[in-house]
């Protein structure tokens, strides 16, 4: 497999926020092996040989896209998404491409993935790390492969917190995660009491990682379902009483009109992956479908929204 290294060098008034958002966008567009640099600091991720990335003079995010049939489409979508950030989050940016034959970054991210406590009752623990668990939190043990969803990203953490809040009120019978990635939200919902958990993704690698993680977290084979598809395409059976989607604001806007078909009356929808300045797009889409917004939570420039079906 050949890969294209994509390095995005940028200027921004709030570089940390910009780094978060650019990283999210590249992951969202199927990139792997994320590496970030900040002027005067060593890279946040080490290369595959274990040696440190040299000091940088610029803010940058580097990641790798597989050079397959989807490459040109992903590149065009990513460029459009970066252009959308220019003038708001990014003052300026440039993208540099370089073809690669191997993947030295494949395990490098592991160095930066440690146990992380979420909300009142969950902890996400890398499968290779120990955790003493003094508060007797429910464990989500993950080896996410390269699929998005380690809990370290604010969009995942906000979404899990909102799922926890709703599950403590009433755990769902049927939970659906649109864009499941590593399966982390499905596992969280199951541990918090959901009876059956379902997830879809348009990336086959994510589904393989999710299946492995679900089984590794004792989600019984008969209690979960996964499928490959774009948003709700392929869902024939409805009546989900909790739906979560940590996808972009634009993808949430496309998803929302389809939700009334598959959600039970009075059920809850949790939207995440929304940049703060795009929050209104999602709120308008929810309003158009007569959802009532119950909670809007903002963390580090990202917004989660919990809204109830009429
Ligand atoms: C930001 S990740 C979220 C992963 C995980 N649910 C979490 O909260 O950490 C978004 C996931 O949605 C998937 N995705 C993006 N657009 C999609 C679409 N139109 N239909 C289905 N899945 C999509 C991506 O492949 C990716 O795995």
CSV table of C-alpha atoms and ligand atoms in Angstrom, one decimal:
chain,number,residue,atom,x,y,z
A,1,UNK,CA,0.0,0.0,0.0
A,2,UNK,CA,1.3,3.5,-0.9
A,3,UNK,CA,0.5,6.5,1.2
A,4,UNK,CA,0.5,10.2,0.7
A,5,UNK,CA,1.9,12.3,3.5
A,6,UNK,CA,-0.1,15.4,3.9
A,7,UNK,CA,1.5,18.2,6.0
A,8,UNK,CA,-0.7,21.2,6.8
A,9,UNK,CA,1.3,24.3,7.9
A,10,UNK,CA,-0.8,27.1,9.4
A,11,UNK,CA,-1.0,30.4,11.2
A,12,UNK,CA,-3.8,31.0,13.6
A,13,UNK,CA,-4.7,33.5,16.4
A,14,UNK,CA,-5.5,30.5,18.6
A,15,UNK,CA,-3.0,27.8,17.5
A,16,UNK,CA,-4.1,25.1,20.0
A,17,UNK,CA,-7.7,25.3,18.9
A,18,UNK,CA,-6.6,25.4,15.2
A,19,UNK,CA,-4.4,22.3,15.8
A,20,UNK,CA,-7.4,20.4,17.3
A,21,UNK,CA,-9.7,21.3,14.5
A,22,UNK,CA,-7.2,20.6,11.7
A,23,UNK,CA,-6.4,17.2,13.3
A,24,UNK,CA,-10.1,16.4,13.6
A,25,UNK,CA,-10.6,17.3,9.9
A,26,UNK,CA,-7.8,15.1,8.6
A,27,UNK,CA,-8.9,12.1,10.7
A,28,UNK,CA,-12.5,12.7,9.6
A,29,UNK,CA,-11.3,12.4,6.0
A,30,UNK,CA,-9.7,9.0,6.5
A,31,UNK,CA,-6.1,10.0,7.4
A,32,UNK,CA,-3.9,8.0,9.8
A,33,UNK,CA,-0.7,8.5,11.8
A,34,UNK,CA,-1.4,12.0,13.1
A,35,UNK,CA,1.6,14.1,14.1
A,36,UNK,CA,1.6,17.7,15.4
A,37,UNK,CA,4.3,20.3,15.8
A,38,UNK,CA,4.4,23.5,17.7
A,39,UNK,CA,7.2,26.1,17.4
A,40,UNK,CA,10.0,25.4,19.8
A,41,UNK,CA,8.6,22.1,21.0
A,42,UNK,CA,9.3,18.6,19.9
A,43,UNK,CA,6.6,16.8,18.0
A,44,UNK,CA,3.7,15.5,20.0
A,45,UNK,CA,4.0,12.1,18.5
A,46,UNK,CA,7.3,10.2,18.1
A,47,UNK,CA,8.1,8.4,14.9
A,48,UNK,CA,7.9,4.6,14.6
A,49,UNK,CA,11.6,4.0,15.5
A,50,UNK,CA,10.9,5.7,18.9
A,51,UNK,CA,13.1,8.8,18.2
A,52,UNK,CA,11.7,12.3,18.8
A,53,UNK,CA,10.5,14.5,16.0
A,54,UNK,CA,12.9,17.4,15.7
A,55,UNK,CA,12.0,20.9,17.0
A,56,UNK,CA,9.7,22.7,14.7
A,57,UNK,CA,9.6,26.4,13.6
A,58,UNK,CA,6.0,26.2,12.6
A,59,UNK,CA,2.5,25.0,13.6
A,60,UNK,CA,1.7,21.9,11.6
A,61,UNK,CA,-0.4,18.8,11.4
A,62,UNK,CA,0.9,15.9,9.4
A,63,UNK,CA,-1.1,12.7,8.6
A,64,UNK,CA,-1.2,10.0,5.9
A,65,UNK,CA,-3.9,9.2,3.4
A,66,UNK,CA,-3.9,5.8,1.7
A,67,UNK,CA,-3.3,6.2,-2.1
A,68,UNK,CA,-6.3,4.2,-3.2
A,69,UNK,CA,-9.4,4.9,-5.3
A,70,UNK,CA,-10.8,7.2,-2.7
A,71,UNK,CA,-7.7,9.4,-2.5
A,72,UNK,CA,-8.6,12.2,-5.0
A,73,UNK,CA,-12.1,12.5,-3.5
A,74,UNK,CA,-10.8,12.7,0.1
A,75,UNK,CA,-8.2,15.2,-0.9
A,76,UNK,CA,-10.7,17.5,-2.6
A,77,UNK,CA,-13.1,17.2,0.4
A,78,UNK,CA,-10.3,17.9,2.9
A,79,UNK,CA,-9.2,21.0,0.9
A,80,UNK,CA,-12.8,22.3,0.9
A,81,UNK,CA,-13.0,21.8,4.6
A,82,UNK,CA,-9.7,23.6,5.3
A,83,UNK,CA,-10.9,26.5,3.1
A,84,UNK,CA,-14.0,26.7,5.3
A,85,UNK,CA,-11.7,27.3,8.3
A,86,UNK,CA,-9.7,30.1,6.6
A,87,UNK,CA,-10.8,33.5,7.9
A,88,UNK,CA,-12.1,32.0,11.2
A,89,UNK,CA,-9.9,29.4,12.9
A,90,UNK,CA,-7.0,29.7,10.4
A,91,UNK,CA,-5.4,32.9,9.4
A,92,UNK,CA,-3.5,31.2,6.6
A,93,UNK,CA,-2.4,27.7,5.7
A,94,UNK,CA,-0.5,25.7,3.1
A,95,UNK,CA,-0.6,21.9,2.3
A,96,UNK,CA,2.4,19.9,1.2
A,97,UNK,CA,2.2,16.4,-0.3
A,98,UNK,CA,4.8,13.7,-0.3
A,99,UNK,CA,4.4,10.0,-1.4
A,100,UNK,CA,5.5,7.3,1.1
A,101,UNK,CA,5.9,3.6,0.7
A,102,UNK,CA,5.8,2.4,4.3
A,103,UNK,CA,4.0,3.3,7.5
A,104,UNK,CA,6.4,4.0,10.3
A,105,UNK,CA,3.8,5.9,12.3
A,106,UNK,CA,1.5,2.9,12.7
A,107,UNK,CA,2.1,2.3,16.4
A,108,UNK,CA,3.6,5.7,17.3
A,109,UNK,CA,0.3,7.1,18.6
A,110,UNK,CA,0.3,4.5,21.4
A,111,UNK,CA,2.9,6.5,23.2
A,112,UNK,CA,0.4,9.2,23.9
A,113,UNK,CA,-2.8,7.2,24.7
A,114,UNK,CA,-3.2,6.8,28.5
A,115,UNK,CA,-6.2,6.1,30.7
A,116,UNK,CA,-8.7,8.9,30.6
A,117,UNK,CA,-11.7,9.4,33.0
A,118,UNK,CA,-14.9,10.5,31.4
A,119,UNK,CA,-17.9,11.9,33.3
A,120,UNK,CA,-18.9,10.3,36.6
A,121,UNK,CA,-18.6,6.7,35.9
A,122,UNK,CA,-16.4,5.8,32.8
A,123,UNK,CA,-12.7,5.3,32.2
A,124,UNK,CA,-11.1,4.6,28.9
A,125,UNK,CA,-8.1,2.5,29.2
A,126,UNK,CA,-5.6,1.5,26.5
A,127,UNK,CA,-5.5,-2.4,26.4
A,128,UNK,CA,-1.7,-2.3,27.1
A,129,UNK,CA,-1.9,0.0,30.2
A,130,UNK,CA,-2.8,-0.7,33.9
A,131,UNK,CA,-5.3,1.3,35.8
A,132,UNK,CA,-6.0,1.0,39.6
A,133,UNK,CA,-9.6,2.2,39.4
A,134,UNK,CA,-10.0,3.6,42.9
A,135,UNK,CA,-13.5,4.9,42.1
A,136,UNK,CA,-14.7,1.6,40.6
A,137,UNK,CA,-15.4,3.3,37.2
A,138,UNK,CA,-16.8,1.2,34.3
A,139,UNK,CA,-13.9,0.3,32.1
A,140,UNK,CA,-13.8,0.7,28.3
A,141,UNK,CA,-10.7,-1.1,27.2
A,142,UNK,CA,-9.5,0.0,23.8
A,143,UNK,CA,-7.1,-0.8,21.1
A,144,UNK,CA,-8.5,1.5,18.5
A,145,UNK,CA,-6.2,0.5,15.7
A,146,UNK,CA,-6.2,3.6,13.5
A,147,UNK,CA,-10.0,4.2,13.8
A,148,UNK,CA,-11.0,7.5,15.3
A,149,UNK,CA,-12.2,7.3,18.9
A,150,UNK,CA,-9.8,7.0,21.8
A,151,UNK,CA,-11.8,9.3,24.1
A,152,UNK,CA,-8.9,11.8,24.1
A,153,UNK,CA,-10.6,14.0,21.5
A,154,UNK,CA,-13.1,16.5,23.0
A,155,UNK,CA,-15.8,15.6,20.6
A,156,UNK,CA,-15.8,12.0,21.8
A,157,UNK,CA,-15.5,13.0,25.5
A,158,UNK,CA,-18.4,15.5,25.2
A,159,UNK,CA,-20.5,12.9,23.4
A,160,UNK,CA,-19.8,10.2,26.1
A,161,UNK,CA,-20.6,12.6,28.9
A,162,UNK,CA,-23.9,13.4,27.3
A,163,UNK,CA,-24.7,9.7,26.7
A,164,UNK,CA,-23.9,9.1,30.4
A,165,UNK,CA,-26.2,11.9,31.5
A,166,UNK,CA,-29.1,10.4,29.4
A,167,UNK,CA,-28.4,6.8,30.4
A,168,UNK,CA,-28.5,7.8,34.1
A,169,UNK,CA,-32.0,9.2,33.5
A,170,UNK,CA,-33.2,6.2,31.4
A,171,UNK,CA,-30.9,3.7,29.7
A,172,UNK,CA,-32.0,3.0,26.1
A,173,UNK,CA,-33.4,-0.3,24.7
A,174,UNK,CA,-31.8,0.4,21.3
A,175,UNK,CA,-28.8,2.8,20.9
A,176,UNK,CA,-27.5,3.8,17.5
A,177,UNK,CA,-24.1,5.4,16.8
A,178,UNK,CA,-23.8,7.1,13.4
A,179,UNK,CA,-20.1,7.1,12.5
A,180,UNK,CA,-19.0,4.6,15.1
A,181,UNK,CA,-15.2,4.7,14.5
A,182,UNK,CA,-13.6,2.6,17.2
A,183,UNK,CA,-17.0,1.7,18.6
A,184,UNK,CA,-16.2,3.7,21.8
A,185,UNK,CA,-19.7,5.3,22.1
A,186,UNK,CA,-21.5,1.9,21.6
A,187,UNK,CA,-19.3,0.3,24.3
A,188,UNK,CA,-19.9,3.3,26.6
A,189,UNK,CA,-23.7,3.2,26.1
A,190,UNK,CA,-23.7,-0.6,26.7
A,191,UNK,CA,-21.8,-0.3,29.9
A,192,UNK,CA,-24.2,2.4,31.0
A,193,UNK,CA,-27.1,0.1,30.5
A,194,UNK,CA,-28.2,0.2,26.9
A,195,UNK,CA,-29.8,-3.2,26.0
A,196,UNK,CA,-28.8,-3.4,22.3
A,197,UNK,CA,-26.2,-1.2,20.6
A,198,UNK,CA,-25.9,-0.5,16.9
A,199,UNK,CA,-23.3,1.4,14.8
A,200,UNK,CA,-22.6,2.3,11.2
A,201,UNK,CA,-19.6,3.8,9.5
A,202,UNK,CA,-18.6,4.4,5.9
A,203,UNK,CA,-15.1,3.1,6.6
A,204,UNK,CA,-14.6,-0.7,6.6
A,205,UNK,CA,-11.4,-0.4,8.7
A,206,UNK,CA,-13.4,1.4,11.5
A,207,UNK,CA,-16.0,-1.4,11.5
A,208,UNK,CA,-13.3,-4.0,11.9
A,209,UNK,CA,-11.8,-2.1,14.8
A,210,UNK,CA,-15.2,-1.6,16.4
A,211,UNK,CA,-16.1,-5.3,16.2
A,212,UNK,CA,-12.9,-6.2,17.9
A,213,UNK,CA,-13.4,-3.6,20.6
A,214,UNK,CA,-17.0,-4.5,21.2
A,215,UNK,CA,-16.1,-8.2,21.7
A,216,UNK,CA,-13.1,-7.2,23.8
A,217,UNK,CA,-15.4,-5.3,26.1
A,218,UNK,CA,-17.8,-8.2,26.7
A,219,UNK,CA,-20.6,-6.7,24.6
A,220,UNK,CA,-22.4,-10.0,23.8
A,221,UNK,CA,-22.5,-11.0,20.1
A,222,UNK,CA,-26.3,-10.9,20.1
A,223,UNK,CA,-26.4,-7.4,21.6
A,224,UNK,CA,-24.7,-5.4,18.9
A,225,UNK,CA,-25.0,-4.8,15.2
A,226,UNK,CA,-22.6,-3.0,12.8
A,227,UNK,CA,-22.9,-2.1,9.2
A,228,UNK,CA,-21.1,-0.3,6.4
A,229,UNK,CA,-23.1,2.6,5.0
A,230,UNK,CA,-23.4,6.3,4.5
A,231,UNK,CA,-25.3,7.9,7.5
A,232,UNK,CA,-28.7,6.1,7.8
A,233,UNK,CA,-28.6,4.3,4.4
A,234,UNK,CA,-29.4,0.7,4.9
A,235,UNK,CA,-31.3,1.1,8.2
A,236,UNK,CA,-34.7,-0.5,7.6
A,237,UNK,CA,-35.6,-1.2,11.2
A,238,UNK,CA,-36.3,1.9,13.3
A,239,UNK,CA,-37.4,2.8,16.9
A,240,UNK,CA,-34.0,3.7,18.3
A,241,UNK,CA,-34.5,5.5,21.6
A,242,UNK,CA,-31.0,7.0,21.7
A,243,UNK,CA,-29.0,8.1,18.7
A,244,UNK,CA,-25.5,9.6,18.9
A,245,UNK,CA,-23.5,11.1,16.0
A,246,UNK,CA,-20.0,12.4,16.4
A,247,UNK,CA,-19.6,13.6,12.8
A,248,UNK,CA,-19.1,17.1,11.4
A,249,UNK,CA,-21.7,19.8,11.6
A,250,UNK,CA,-22.4,19.4,7.9
A,251,UNK,CA,-22.9,15.7,8.2
A,252,UNK,CA,-25.2,16.2,11.2
A,253,UNK,CA,-27.3,18.6,9.1
A,254,UNK,CA,-27.6,15.9,6.4
A,255,UNK,CA,-28.4,13.3,9.0
A,256,UNK,CA,-31.1,15.1,11.0
A,257,UNK,CA,-34.0,15.0,8.5
A,258,UNK,CA,-33.7,11.2,8.4
A,259,UNK,CA,-33.9,10.8,12.1
A,260,UNK,CA,-37.7,10.9,12.7
A,261,UNK,CA,-38.0,7.8,10.4
A,262,UNK,CA,-35.8,5.7,12.7
A,263,UNK,CA,-36.3,7.3,16.2
A,264,UNK,CA,-39.0,6.5,18.7
A,265,UNK,CA,-41.2,9.4,19.8
A,266,UNK,CA,-39.7,11.2,22.8
A,267,UNK,CA,-36.3,9.7,22.3
A,268,UNK,CA,-33.0,11.6,22.5
A,269,UNK,CA,-30.4,12.6,19.8
A,270,UNK,CA,-26.9,13.6,20.8
A,271,UNK,CA,-24.9,15.5,18.1
A,272,UNK,CA,-21.2,16.1,18.4
A,273,UNK,CA,-18.2,16.9,16.2
A,274,UNK,CA,-19.6,20.4,15.7
A,275,UNK,CA,-17.3,23.4,15.6
A,276,UNK,CA,-18.6,26.2,17.8
A,277,UNK,CA,-19.1,28.6,14.9
A,278,UNK,CA,-21.2,26.0,13.0
A,279,UNK,CA,-23.5,25.3,16.0
A,280,UNK,CA,-26.4,27.3,14.5
A,281,UNK,CA,-26.4,25.2,11.4
A,282,UNK,CA,-27.2,22.1,13.5
A,283,UNK,CA,-29.6,24.0,15.8
A,284,UNK,CA,-31.6,25.2,12.7
A,285,UNK,CA,-31.7,21.7,11.3
A,286,UNK,CA,-33.0,20.4,14.6
A,287,UNK,CA,-35.6,23.1,14.8
A,288,UNK,CA,-36.8,22.4,11.2
A,289,UNK,CA,-37.5,18.8,12.3
A,290,UNK,CA,-39.3,19.9,15.5
A,291,UNK,CA,-36.6,18.6,17.9
A,292,UNK,CA,-36.5,20.4,21.3
A,293,UNK,CA,-32.9,21.2,22.3
A,294,UNK,CA,-32.3,20.2,26.0
A,295,UNK,CA,-28.6,20.9,26.4
A,296,UNK,CA,-25.7,22.5,24.5
A,297,UNK,CA,-22.3,21.9,25.9
A,298,UNK,CA,-19.1,23.5,24.6
A,299,UNK,CA,-15.5,22.3,25.3
A,300,UNK,CA,-12.4,23.7,23.6
A,301,UNK,CA,-14.3,25.1,20.6
A,302,UNK,CA,-16.4,21.9,20.1
A,303,UNK,CA,-20.1,21.7,20.8
A,304,UNK,CA,-22.3,18.8,21.8
A,305,UNK,CA,-26.1,19.1,21.6
A,306,UNK,CA,-28.8,16.9,23.2
A,307,UNK,CA,-32.2,17.2,21.6
A,308,UNK,CA,-35.5,15.4,22.0
A,309,UNK,CA,-37.7,14.0,19.3
A,310,UNK,CA,-41.3,15.3,19.5
B,1,LIG,C1,-15.1,11.8,14.5
B,1,LIG,S1,-15.2,10.1,14.2
B,1,LIG,C2,-16.2,9.5,15.6
B,1,LIG,C3,-15.8,8.2,16.1
B,1,LIG,C4,-16.5,7.8,17.4
B,1,LIG,N1,-17.9,7.7,17.2
B,1,LIG,C5,-16.2,8.8,18.5
B,1,LIG,O1,-17.1,9.4,19.0
B,1,LIG,O2,-15.0,8.9,18.8
B,1,LIG,C6,-16.4,10.0,12.9
B,1,LIG,C7,-16.6,8.7,12.3
B,1,LIG,O3,-17.7,8.8,11.4
B,1,LIG,C8,-17.4,8.2,10.2
B,1,LIG,N2,-18.2,8.9,9.1
B,1,LIG,C9,-17.9,10.1,8.6
B,1,LIG,N3,-18.9,10.4,7.7
B,1,LIG,C10,-19.7,9.4,7.7
B,1,LIG,C11,-20.9,9.1,6.9
B,1,LIG,N4,-21.4,10.0,6.1
B,1,LIG,N5,-21.6,7.9,7.2
B,1,LIG,C12,-21.1,7.0,8.0
B,1,LIG,N6,-20.0,7.2,8.8
B,1,LIG,C13,-19.3,8.4,8.6
B,1,LIG,C14,-15.9,8.2,10.0
B,1,LIG,O4,-15.4,7.2,9.2
B,1,LIG,C15,-15.4,8.1,11.5
B,1,LIG,O5,-15.2,6.8,11.9
